[in-house]
Short mmCIF file of C-alpha atoms and ligand atoms in Angstrom, two decimals:
data_model
loop_
_atom_site.label_atom_id
_atom_site.label_comp_id
_atom_site.label_asym_id
_atom_site.label_seq_id
_atom_site.Cartn_x
_atom_site.Cartn_y
_atom_site.Cartn_z
CA UNK A 201 18.65 17.56 -14.27
CA UNK A 202 16.37 17.54 -11.32
CA UNK A 203 12.65 16.88 -12.01
CA UNK A 204 9.73 17.57 -9.72
CA UNK A 205 6.79 15.03 -9.68
CA UNK A 206 3.85 14.46 -7.48
CA UNK A 207 2.40 11.13 -6.63
CA UNK A 208 -1.15 10.26 -5.46
CA UNK A 209 -2.24 7.01 -3.95
CA UNK A 210 -5.41 5.57 -2.36
CA UNK A 211 -4.98 2.10 -0.99
CA UNK A 212 -7.09 -0.79 0.28
CA UNK A 213 -7.44 0.82 3.70
CA UNK A 214 -9.81 3.45 2.22
CA UNK A 215 -8.37 5.81 4.84
CA UNK A 216 -7.53 8.71 2.46
CA UNK A 217 -5.39 10.00 -0.31
CA UNK A 218 -1.72 9.96 0.25
CA UNK A 219 0.24 12.57 -1.64
CA UNK A 220 3.89 13.33 -1.99
CA UNK A 221 5.85 16.01 -3.84
CA UNK A 222 9.27 14.69 -4.76
CA UNK A 223 12.40 16.00 -6.40
CA UNK A 224 14.23 13.29 -8.45
CA UNK A 225 17.81 13.75 -9.39
CA UNK A 226 19.59 10.79 -11.03
CA UNK A 227 19.56 7.99 -8.49
CA UNK A 228 18.41 10.07 -5.55
CA UNK A 229 15.15 11.60 -4.45
CA UNK A 230 13.93 14.13 -1.88
CA UNK A 231 10.39 14.34 -0.48
CA UNK A 232 9.61 18.04 -0.38
CA UNK A 233 6.11 17.64 1.12
CA UNK A 234 3.71 14.90 1.83
CA UNK A 235 0.29 14.55 3.36
CA UNK A 236 -2.55 12.00 3.78
CA UNK A 237 -5.84 13.68 3.26
CA UNK A 238 -8.43 11.50 5.13
CA UNK A 239 -11.63 10.78 3.21
CA UNK A 240 -14.82 12.07 4.69
CA UNK A 241 -16.41 9.08 6.46
CA UNK A 242 -19.18 8.89 3.81
CA UNK A 243 -16.65 8.61 1.01
CA UNK A 244 -14.67 5.81 2.70
CA UNK A 245 -18.02 3.95 3.31
CA UNK A 246 -18.87 4.19 -0.36
CA UNK A 247 -15.40 3.01 -1.30
CA UNK A 248 -15.72 -0.01 0.95
CA UNK A 249 -18.92 -1.15 -0.80
CA UNK A 250 -17.61 -0.25 -4.28
CA UNK A 251 -18.22 -3.74 -5.68
CA UNK A 252 -21.94 -3.33 -5.22
CA UNK A 253 -22.36 0.14 -6.76
CA UNK A 254 -24.36 0.72 -9.94
CA UNK A 255 -22.89 2.13 -13.14
CA UNK A 256 -24.21 5.70 -12.54
CA UNK A 257 -22.95 5.54 -9.00
CA UNK A 258 -19.49 4.43 -10.21
CA UNK A 259 -19.41 7.04 -12.89
CA UNK A 260 -20.09 9.69 -10.32
CA UNK A 261 -17.56 8.29 -7.94
CA UNK A 262 -14.93 8.46 -10.61
CA UNK A 263 -15.47 12.24 -10.87
CA UNK A 264 -15.85 12.77 -7.07
CA UNK A 265 -12.55 10.94 -6.55
CA UNK A 266 -10.87 12.99 -9.33
CA UNK A 267 -11.75 16.19 -7.41
CA UNK A 268 -10.48 14.70 -4.14
CA UNK A 269 -7.16 13.64 -5.77
CA UNK A 270 -6.78 17.15 -7.27
CA UNK A 271 -7.39 18.69 -3.91
CA UNK A 272 -4.79 16.43 -2.23
CA UNK A 273 -2.27 17.46 -4.96
CA UNK A 274 -3.04 21.18 -4.42
CA UNK A 275 -2.73 20.87 -0.68
CA UNK A 276 0.77 19.30 -0.89
CA UNK A 277 1.87 21.94 -3.37
CA UNK A 278 0.69 24.68 -1.02
CA UNK A 279 2.56 23.12 1.90
CA UNK A 280 5.73 23.31 -0.23
CA UNK A 281 4.81 26.82 -1.54
CA UNK A 282 5.20 25.59 -4.97
CA UNK A 283 3.29 26.37 -8.19
CA UNK A 284 1.88 23.46 -10.18
CA UNK A 285 3.71 24.74 -13.34
CA UNK A 286 6.97 23.50 -11.82
CA UNK A 287 5.83 19.96 -11.87
CA UNK A 288 6.85 17.63 -14.73
CA UNK A 289 4.12 15.20 -14.02
CA UNK A 290 1.47 13.90 -11.54
CA UNK A 291 1.42 10.15 -11.15
CA UNK A 292 -1.99 9.06 -9.87
CA UNK A 293 -2.65 5.50 -8.95
CA UNK A 294 -6.41 6.08 -8.37
CA UNK A 295 -8.53 3.93 -6.04
CA UNK A 296 -8.90 0.25 -6.97
CA UNK A 297 -12.54 -0.71 -7.29
CA UNK A 298 -11.88 -4.15 -8.67
CA UNK A 299 -8.85 -6.19 -9.44
CA UNK A 300 -9.36 -9.61 -11.07
CA UNK A 301 -6.18 -10.78 -12.78
CA UNK A 302 -7.19 -14.40 -12.48
CA UNK A 303 -10.72 -13.99 -13.97
CA UNK A 304 -11.64 -15.67 -17.30
CA UNK A 305 -11.25 -12.21 -18.80
CA UNK A 306 -8.62 -10.54 -16.54
CA UNK A 307 -9.53 -6.92 -15.62
CA UNK A 308 -8.68 -4.19 -13.19
CA UNK A 309 -10.41 -0.93 -12.47
CA UNK A 310 -9.02 2.24 -10.72
CA UNK A 311 -11.08 5.32 -10.33
CA UNK A 312 -10.21 9.03 -9.76
CA UNK A 313 -10.60 10.72 -13.09
CA UNK A 314 -7.19 11.91 -14.31
CA UNK A 315 -8.90 14.54 -16.69
CA UNK A 316 -10.14 16.25 -13.54
CA UNK A 317 -6.71 16.31 -11.99
CA UNK A 318 -5.16 17.62 -15.22
CA UNK A 319 -7.76 20.23 -15.57
CA UNK A 320 -7.46 21.54 -11.92
CA UNK A 321 -3.72 21.53 -11.88
CA UNK A 322 -2.78 22.15 -15.53
CA UNK A 323 -0.08 19.42 -15.29
CA UNK A 324 0.24 16.17 -17.23
CA UNK A 325 -1.15 13.24 -15.38
CA UNK A 326 -0.13 9.63 -15.75
CA UNK A 327 -2.78 7.21 -14.41
CA UNK A 328 -4.20 3.78 -15.10
CA UNK A 329 -0.96 1.94 -14.68
CA UNK A 330 -2.29 -1.53 -14.11
CA UNK A 331 -4.28 -2.31 -17.26
CA UNK A 332 -1.25 -2.35 -19.61
CA UNK A 333 0.52 -4.95 -17.47
CA UNK A 334 -2.63 -6.96 -17.51
CA UNK A 335 -2.98 -6.66 -21.28
CA UNK A 336 0.64 -7.94 -21.66
CA UNK A 337 -0.35 -11.12 -19.75
CA UNK A 338 0.66 -9.93 -16.27
CA UNK A 339 -1.20 -9.63 -13.00
CA UNK A 340 -1.23 -5.81 -13.03
CA UNK A 341 0.54 -5.96 -9.66
CA UNK A 342 2.73 -5.50 -7.87
CA UNK A 343 3.99 -2.22 -9.34
CA UNK A 344 5.96 -0.69 -6.48
CA UNK A 345 8.92 -3.17 -6.92
CA UNK A 346 10.05 -1.17 -10.00
CA UNK A 347 10.62 1.77 -7.66
CA UNK A 348 12.22 -0.43 -4.98
CA UNK A 349 14.58 -1.82 -7.60
CA UNK A 350 15.56 1.61 -8.91
CA UNK A 351 16.28 3.08 -5.49
CA UNK A 352 17.31 0.15 -3.30
CA UNK A 353 18.37 -2.40 -5.88
CA UNK A 354 22.07 -1.64 -5.82
CA UNK A 355 22.69 -2.12 -2.21
CA UNK A 356 22.79 -5.11 0.18
CA UNK A 357 19.82 -7.57 0.14
CA UNK A 358 16.91 -5.97 1.83
CA UNK A 359 13.19 -6.59 2.24
CA UNK A 360 10.91 -3.57 1.67
CA UNK A 361 7.74 -4.31 3.59
CA UNK A 362 4.75 -2.16 3.04
CA UNK A 363 1.97 -2.21 5.60
CA UNK A 364 -1.17 -0.82 4.06
CA UNK A 365 -4.49 -2.50 4.18
CA UNK A 366 -2.62 -5.54 2.90
CA UNK A 367 1.05 -6.37 3.62
CA UNK A 368 3.42 -6.66 0.68
CA UNK A 369 7.11 -7.16 0.37
CA UNK A 370 9.80 -6.62 -2.27
CA UNK A 371 13.21 -8.21 -1.75
CA UNK A 372 15.91 -6.38 -3.67
CA UNK A 373 19.69 -6.15 -3.67
CA UNK A 374 22.63 -5.95 -6.07
CA UNK A 375 23.19 -9.79 -6.03
CA UNK A 376 19.58 -10.85 -6.76
CA UNK A 377 16.59 -10.57 -8.96
CA UNK A 378 13.72 -8.81 -7.18
CA UNK A 379 11.13 -11.00 -5.56
CA UNK A 380 7.74 -9.56 -4.49
CA UNK A 381 4.47 -10.85 -3.07
CA UNK A 382 1.63 -9.98 -0.64
CA UNK A 383 2.47 -11.40 2.73
CA UNK A 384 -1.19 -11.31 3.94
CA UNK A 385 -3.17 -8.85 5.99
CA UNK A 386 -1.61 -5.48 6.86
CA UNK A 387 -3.81 -3.17 8.83
CA UNK A 388 -7.13 -4.26 7.36
CA UNK A 389 -8.16 -6.68 10.10
CA UNK A 390 -6.89 -4.60 12.94
CA UNK A 391 -8.79 -1.59 11.49
CA UNK A 392 -12.04 -3.62 11.20
CA UNK A 393 -11.93 -4.56 14.88
CA UNK A 394 -11.10 -1.05 16.03
CA UNK A 395 -13.94 0.41 13.96
CA UNK A 396 -16.37 -2.10 15.30
CA UNK A 397 -15.55 -1.79 18.93
CA UNK A 398 -15.47 1.97 18.78
CA UNK A 399 -18.68 2.09 16.69
CA UNK A 400 -16.83 4.05 14.05
CA UNK A 401 -15.46 6.68 16.39
CA UNK A 402 -11.91 5.40 15.89
CA UNK A 403 -10.61 4.36 12.50
CA UNK A 404 -7.40 2.55 13.58
CA UNK A 405 -5.31 1.67 16.56
CA UNK A 406 -3.20 4.85 16.85
CA UNK A 407 0.49 3.82 17.50
CA UNK A 408 -0.81 0.37 18.54
CA UNK A 409 -1.70 1.51 22.02
CA UNK A 410 -4.90 -0.40 22.23
CA UNK A 411 -3.28 -3.68 21.24
CA UNK A 412 -1.13 -3.44 24.32
CA UNK A 413 -4.24 -3.78 26.51
CA UNK A 414 -5.24 -7.15 25.11
CA UNK A 415 -3.89 -10.69 25.48
CA UNK A 416 -2.51 -12.60 22.45
CA UNK A 417 -4.33 -15.86 21.74
CA UNK A 418 -1.62 -18.15 20.27
CA UNK A 419 -4.17 -20.80 19.35
CA UNK A 420 -6.02 -18.24 17.15
CA UNK A 421 -2.60 -17.39 15.63
CA UNK A 422 -2.14 -21.07 14.64
CA UNK A 423 -5.70 -21.23 13.29
CA UNK A 424 -5.15 -18.21 11.11
CA UNK A 425 -1.78 -19.48 9.91
CA UNK A 426 -3.54 -22.57 8.54
CA UNK A 427 -5.26 -20.40 5.85
CA UNK A 428 -3.99 -21.92 2.55
CA UNK A 429 -2.94 -18.53 1.18
CA UNK A 430 0.10 -18.62 3.44
CA UNK A 431 1.32 -21.85 1.94
CA UNK A 432 0.92 -20.75 -1.65
CA UNK A 433 4.33 -19.95 -3.13
CA UNK A 434 4.93 -16.52 -4.70
CA UNK A 435 4.12 -14.77 -6.98
CA UNK A 436 0.77 -14.22 -5.13
CA UNK A 437 -1.47 -11.42 -4.08
CA UNK A 438 -4.45 -11.03 -1.83
CA UNK A 439 -6.90 -8.47 -0.44
CA UNK A 440 -10.20 -7.81 1.17
CA UNK A 441 -11.89 -10.63 -0.83
CA UNK A 442 -10.06 -13.02 1.55
CA UNK A 443 -9.11 -11.11 4.67
CA UNK A 444 -12.41 -9.50 5.64
CA UNK A 445 -15.11 -9.48 8.26
CA UNK A 446 -16.49 -12.95 7.33
CA UNK A 447 -12.94 -14.39 7.79
CA UNK A 448 -12.60 -12.66 11.13
CA UNK A 449 -15.88 -14.09 12.33
CA UNK A 450 -14.82 -17.50 11.28
CA UNK A 451 -11.54 -17.23 13.11
CA UNK A 452 -12.77 -15.58 16.38
CA UNK A 453 -16.46 -16.15 16.56
CA UNK A 454 -17.84 -14.71 19.79
CA UNK A 455 -14.45 -13.42 21.02
CA UNK A 456 -14.95 -10.46 18.65
CA UNK A 457 -17.80 -9.15 20.69
CA UNK A 458 -16.67 -10.56 24.08
CA UNK A 459 -12.95 -9.55 24.11
CA UNK A 460 -12.19 -7.22 21.14
CA UNK A 461 -8.95 -6.00 22.76
CA UNK A 462 -7.65 -9.60 22.91
CA UNK A 463 -8.62 -10.05 19.28
CA UNK A 464 -6.84 -6.79 18.36
CA UNK A 465 -3.69 -7.90 20.27
CA UNK A 466 -3.81 -11.20 18.47
CA UNK A 467 -4.31 -9.68 15.08
CA UNK A 468 -1.46 -7.26 15.65
CA UNK A 469 0.80 -10.13 16.58
CA UNK A 470 -0.46 -12.18 13.73
CA UNK A 471 0.28 -9.53 11.13
CA UNK A 472 3.92 -9.58 12.19
CA UNK A 473 3.92 -13.36 12.58
CA UNK A 474 2.53 -13.95 9.08
CA UNK A 475 5.30 -11.63 7.66
CA UNK A 476 8.19 -13.23 9.54
CA UNK A 477 7.02 -16.79 8.79
CA UNK A 478 6.42 -15.94 5.11
CA UNK A 479 9.92 -14.63 4.83
CA UNK A 480 11.20 -17.86 6.33
CA UNK A 481 9.13 -19.98 3.97
CA UNK A 482 9.71 -18.12 0.70
CA UNK A 483 12.78 -15.83 0.88
CA UNK A 484 15.94 -17.74 0.41
CA UNK A 485 18.27 -14.82 0.38
CA UNK A 486 19.95 -13.67 3.55
CA UNK A 487 18.40 -10.36 4.54
CA UNK A 488 20.53 -7.47 5.84
CA UNK A 489 17.64 -5.17 6.74
CA UNK A 490 13.80 -4.89 6.67
CA UNK A 491 12.55 -1.49 5.76
CA UNK A 492 8.94 -0.88 6.74
CA UNK A 493 6.53 1.55 5.05
CA UNK A 494 2.85 2.35 4.92
CA UNK A 495 0.63 3.52 7.80
CA UNK A 496 1.38 0.27 9.74
CA UNK A 497 4.92 1.59 10.34
CA UNK A 498 3.31 4.00 12.83
CA UNK A 499 1.95 1.02 14.83
CA UNK A 500 4.62 0.61 17.52
CA UNK A 501 3.21 -2.56 18.83
CA UNK A 502 3.28 -4.14 15.46
CA UNK A 503 6.88 -2.80 14.79
CA UNK A 504 8.04 -4.27 18.07
CA UNK A 505 6.56 -7.72 17.21
CA UNK A 506 8.19 -7.55 13.81
CA UNK A 507 11.67 -6.61 15.27
CA UNK A 508 11.44 -9.49 17.80
CA UNK A 509 10.21 -12.10 15.26
CA UNK A 510 12.74 -11.06 12.58
CA UNK A 511 15.81 -10.71 14.89
CA UNK A 512 18.76 -10.58 14.27
CA UNK A 513 17.74 -8.91 11.07
CA UNK A 514 17.34 -5.19 11.92
CA UNK A 515 13.83 -3.72 11.25
CA UNK A 516 13.61 0.00 10.46
CA UNK A 517 10.95 2.44 9.34
CA UNK A 518 11.51 3.88 5.91
CA UNK A 519 11.60 7.31 7.56
CA UNK A 520 15.23 6.58 8.30
CA UNK A 521 15.72 6.94 4.56
CA UNK A 522 13.98 10.29 4.41
CA UNK A 523 10.62 8.96 3.24
CA UNK A 524 7.67 9.41 5.46
CA UNK A 525 5.97 6.03 5.99
CA UNK A 526 2.70 6.77 4.16
CA UNK A 527 4.54 8.71 1.42
CA UNK A 528 6.35 5.64 0.10
CA UNK A 529 3.56 4.55 -2.34
CA UNK A 530 2.81 8.02 -3.70
CA UNK A 531 6.59 8.58 -4.10
CA UNK A 532 6.72 5.35 -6.07
CA UNK A 533 3.83 6.46 -8.39
CA UNK A 534 5.50 9.85 -8.95
CA UNK A 535 8.55 7.89 -10.10
CA UNK A 536 6.64 5.50 -12.23
CA UNK A 537 4.90 8.49 -13.94
CA UNK A 538 8.25 10.19 -14.63
CA UNK A 539 9.54 6.95 -16.19
CA UNK A 540 6.47 6.80 -18.38
CA UNK A 541 7.13 10.27 -19.63
CA UNK A 542 10.72 9.35 -20.33
CA UNK A 543 9.47 6.32 -22.32
CA UNK A 544 11.14 3.92 -19.94
CA UNK A 545 9.73 0.63 -18.69
CA UNK A 546 8.20 1.16 -15.25
CA UNK A 547 7.38 -2.33 -13.99
CA UNK A 548 9.43 -5.50 -13.38
CA UNK A 549 7.73 -8.01 -15.75
CA UNK A 550 9.25 -11.02 -13.86
CA UNK A 551 7.36 -9.90 -10.73
CA UNK A 552 4.05 -9.19 -12.49
CA UNK A 553 4.18 -12.06 -14.96
CA UNK A 554 3.88 -9.75 -18.05
CA UNK A 555 5.32 -11.06 -21.28
CA UNK A 556 7.91 -8.39 -21.39
CA UNK A 557 8.85 -4.80 -20.35
CA UNK A 558 6.18 -2.23 -21.10
CA UNK A 559 5.53 1.48 -20.36
CA UNK A 560 2.60 1.53 -17.94
CA UNK A 561 0.13 4.33 -17.66
CA UNK A 562 -2.08 6.56 -19.84
CA UNK A 563 -0.97 10.15 -20.27
CA UNK A 564 -3.47 13.04 -19.97
CA UNK A 565 -1.99 16.34 -21.20
CA UNK A 566 -1.94 19.20 -18.72
CA UNK A 567 -2.20 22.22 -20.98
CA UNK A 568 -5.38 23.45 -22.60
CA UNK A 569 -5.25 23.49 -26.36
N1 LIG B 881 -0.47 6.67 13.76
C1 LIG B 881 -0.88 5.45 13.36
N2 LIG B 881 -0.77 4.38 14.19
C2 LIG B 881 -1.25 3.17 13.85
N3 LIG B 881 -1.64 2.88 12.66
C3 LIG B 881 -1.69 3.83 11.69
C4 LIG B 881 -1.35 5.14 12.01
N4 LIG B 881 -1.49 5.96 10.95
C5 LIG B 881 -2.01 5.11 9.94
N5 LIG B 881 -2.10 3.82 10.41
C6 LIG B 881 -2.64 2.66 9.76
O1 LIG B 881 -2.25 2.73 8.40
C7 LIG B 881 -3.43 2.56 7.58
C8 LIG B 881 -3.27 3.34 6.28
O2 LIG B 881 -2.06 2.92 5.72
P1 LIG B 881 -1.75 3.22 4.15
O3 LIG B 881 -0.28 3.05 4.02
O4 LIG B 881 -2.34 4.46 3.73
O5 LIG B 881 -2.51 1.95 3.54
P2 LIG B 881 -3.42 1.83 2.25
O6 LIG B 881 -2.32 1.94 1.12
O7 LIG B 881 -4.02 0.54 2.30
O8 LIG B 881 -4.30 3.00 2.20
C9 LIG B 881 -4.56 2.99 8.42
O9 LIG B 881 -5.80 2.38 8.03
C10 LIG B 881 -4.09 2.47 9.82
O10 LIG B 881 -4.36 1.14 10.03
MG1 LIG B 882 -4.00 4.85 2.53
#
C-alpha cells in the first residue's frame, strides 16, 4: 500500500527549511513536491549563534522554529494540492543546536517543537531521532545511511555524497556493509567567504560562478589537507566547531580580505579534493558511481572538480534518480518517520556505534483528543 509522508530538515548551513512530500510504495518512492523555505536573515543569524543563547531565548527559538517548520510543511502540501489528512506522518529532524556525542555526558539537542507542527497540521509527527541512538551508546549520527541502505543498498557499490554545510558520504551496495562518515567541509566555508565579501548581500556562490573568477592556491590546499581530521579513520563526524571562521583565518590570513575570489576558488576545489582523497584513503570498495545530493550539487564548479578528481568513476546529481538535490535529506527523514510508525529499526547501528537496532524518534499524535 502506498503511504504519503512529509519530511522536514534544517541543516548546518542555516539556509532554511527543506521540505519534501513523498509517496512511498514498497521499495520505491516518488517526490510529489519539495521546497526549501529560506530563513529570514535574522533567524539564520540567531541559529548561527545558537550555542551562546540563554535558556529563555532557546525556549522561544524552539517554538519559533516549530512555527517555521509547520509553515514549510503547509507550503509543500499546497504546492501538491494535498490536504494534510492524507499524510501518514511528518518526519521532522529539527535544527541541531548542539551535538556532543563525545562529551563526558553525551548529548544532542534539536529544536523545532513537534507539538506545534502536530497542532498546525493535525498529523502525527516523529521528531527527536538522535537522542535514542545516543542513549543506546551510539553517536546519534549519521542517520541518513538507513535511508541510503533501504533505497540504494541492493544495487552496485555506490557512494552517496551529501553536500550540505558539511560533506558526508554513505557507501552502499549489495555486496558490502554500509560505511558512512563526514568527509569534511561541504558548503560551509565557501558560504562564509561569499557572505563576508558581499557583506551579507549574497548567501552562497550560486551555481559556483564566482569561484570561476578566482585562482586556486594549491599550497593552501596542501595546508588545509594537513588538518588531522582528514587522517582520522571512520567512523568520524565534524562540523562548524572545526571548520569555521577561525580555521579559515588560520589557513588564509590576509588573503581572505585581499583576494576573496581566490580563496573561494581554492575552497571550492578543496571541498572536492578532500572528498576524492578521503575516498582514496578510506573506501576500499570499488565504486561504480557517486551520487551527489544537498545544495552543493547545484554548484557546477564544485561538481566539475569532483568529476575530474574522481574519474573514471561517474559523478551524478541525485536529481537523475528523481530526487531534487536539497530534498534528499527531508525525503530520508520522511522515510525514517514512517519506519518508526511501523515499529521498524530506522538506523544502522554499525554506522552510529549504537549497541543494537533501535526505533529512533518520539511520536507526537496528530489528532486532538
Ligand atoms: N544554486 C546553488 N548554487 C550553489 N550552491 C547552492 C545553491 N543552492 C544551494 N546551495 C548551497 O547549498 C547550501 C544548502 O544546502 P543544504 O543541502 O540545505 O545544506 P544543510 O543541510 O547544511 O542546510 C547553501 O548554503 C549553499 O551553499
Ligand atoms: Mg539546508
